[in-house]
CSV table of C-alpha atoms in Angstrom, one decimal:
chain,number,residue,atom,x,y,z
A,178,MET,CA,-147.2,-28.8,33.1
A,179,GLU,CA,-151.0,-28.5,32.4
A,180,ARG,CA,-153.2,-26.0,34.3
A,181,LYS,CA,-155.0,-28.8,36.1
A,182,GLU,CA,-151.7,-30.1,37.4
A,183,VAL,CA,-150.7,-26.6,38.6
A,184,GLU,CA,-154.2,-26.2,40.2
A,185,LYS,CA,-153.6,-29.5,42.1
A,186,VAL,CA,-150.2,-28.4,43.3
A,187,VAL,CA,-151.4,-25.0,44.5
A,188,LYS,CA,-154.5,-26.4,46.3
A,189,GLU,CA,-152.5,-29.2,47.9
A,190,ALA,CA,-149.9,-26.8,49.2
A,191,ILE,CA,-152.6,-24.5,50.6
A,192,PHE,CA,-154.5,-27.4,52.1
A,193,GLU,CA,-151.4,-28.9,53.8
A,194,LYS,CA,-150.7,-25.5,55.4
A,195,MET,CA,-154.2,-24.2,56.1
A,196,GLY,CA,-156.6,-27.1,56.0
A,197,GLU,CA,-156.9,-27.5,59.8
A,198,PHE,CA,-157.7,-23.9,60.2
A,199,THR,CA,-160.4,-23.7,57.5
A,200,GLY,CA,-162.4,-26.9,58.4
A,201,LEU,CA,-161.8,-28.4,55.0
A,202,ASN,CA,-161.3,-32.1,54.7
A,203,HIS,CA,-159.5,-32.3,51.3
A,204,ALA,CA,-157.6,-30.0,48.9
A,205,ALA,CA,-160.3,-30.5,46.3
A,206,GLU,CA,-162.8,-28.6,48.5
A,207,ILE,CA,-160.8,-25.4,48.0
A,208,ASN,CA,-162.7,-23.1,45.6
A,209,ASN,CA,-160.8,-21.0,43.1
A,210,GLU,CA,-162.8,-17.9,44.2
A,211,TYR,CA,-161.6,-18.2,47.9
A,212,ASP,CA,-159.5,-15.2,49.1
A,213,LEU,CA,-156.2,-16.3,50.5
A,214,GLU,CA,-156.4,-14.0,53.5
A,215,THR,CA,-160.1,-14.1,54.4
A,216,ASP,CA,-161.4,-17.5,53.2
A,217,MET,CA,-158.2,-19.5,53.8
A,218,ALA,CA,-157.1,-17.6,57.0
A,219,MET,CA,-153.6,-17.1,55.6
A,220,ASP,CA,-151.2,-14.6,56.9
A,221,PHE,CA,-147.9,-13.5,55.2
A,222,LEU,CA,-145.8,-16.2,56.8
A,223,ASP,CA,-148.3,-18.8,55.8
A,224,PHE,CA,-148.2,-17.4,52.2
A,225,VAL,CA,-144.4,-17.6,52.1
A,226,GLU,CA,-144.5,-21.2,53.3
A,227,VAL,CA,-147.1,-22.2,50.8
A,228,VAL,CA,-145.0,-20.7,48.0
A,229,MET,CA,-141.9,-22.5,49.2
A,230,ASP,CA,-144.0,-25.8,49.3
A,231,MET,CA,-145.2,-25.1,45.7
A,232,GLU,CA,-141.6,-24.6,44.6
A,233,LYS,CA,-140.6,-27.9,46.2
A,234,LYS,CA,-143.5,-29.8,44.6
A,235,ILE,CA,-142.7,-28.5,41.1
A,236,GLY,CA,-139.0,-28.4,41.4
A,237,ILE,CA,-138.4,-24.8,40.3
A,238,CYS,CA,-137.7,-21.5,42.1
A,239,ILE,CA,-140.5,-18.9,41.8
A,240,PRO,CA,-139.0,-15.4,41.7
A,241,ASP,CA,-140.5,-12.8,44.1
A,242,GLU,CA,-141.5,-10.5,41.3
A,243,VAL,CA,-143.7,-13.3,39.8
A,244,ILE,CA,-145.6,-13.9,43.1
A,245,ASN,CA,-145.7,-10.3,44.2
A,246,VAL,CA,-147.6,-8.9,41.3
A,247,LYS,CA,-150.4,-8.2,43.8
A,248,PRO,CA,-150.4,-8.3,47.6
A,249,TYR,CA,-151.3,-11.8,48.9
A,250,THR,CA,-154.2,-10.2,50.8
A,251,GLU,CA,-155.8,-9.4,47.5
A,252,LEU,CA,-155.2,-12.7,45.8
A,253,THR,CA,-157.7,-15.5,45.3
A,254,VAL,CA,-156.7,-19.2,45.0
A,255,GLY,CA,-157.5,-19.0,41.3
A,256,GLU,CA,-155.3,-16.0,40.7
A,257,LEU,CA,-152.4,-17.7,42.5
A,258,ILE,CA,-153.0,-20.7,40.2
A,259,ASP,CA,-153.0,-18.5,37.1
A,260,ILE,CA,-149.8,-16.7,38.2
A,261,LEU,CA,-147.9,-20.0,38.7
A,262,TYR,CA,-149.3,-21.5,35.5
A,263,ASN,CA,-148.3,-18.5,33.4
A,264,PHE,CA,-144.8,-18.4,35.0
A,265,ILE,CA,-144.3,-22.1,34.2
A,266,LYS,CA,-145.8,-21.8,30.7
A,267,TYR,CA,-143.7,-18.8,29.6
A,268,ARG,CA,-140.4,-19.3,31.4
């Protein structure tokens, strides 16, 4: 899976969960520099649901230790994309 595809999956999952709360109209409007907690208004339950949606979209289980390298409150969208891309690339 190419990085652009991973980016699309992550942004779509975030948008489907948080779009109505952020005022965004499309997943493509999500900036990689956005913080998950502050810019995307995501709490822990939202984060878990987004990860589950990403798993469903790509058809693989993402281990907790892969996602929890850093608290979600400190993650940006771009960092989440990188984490998922590297997991897929090196698994």
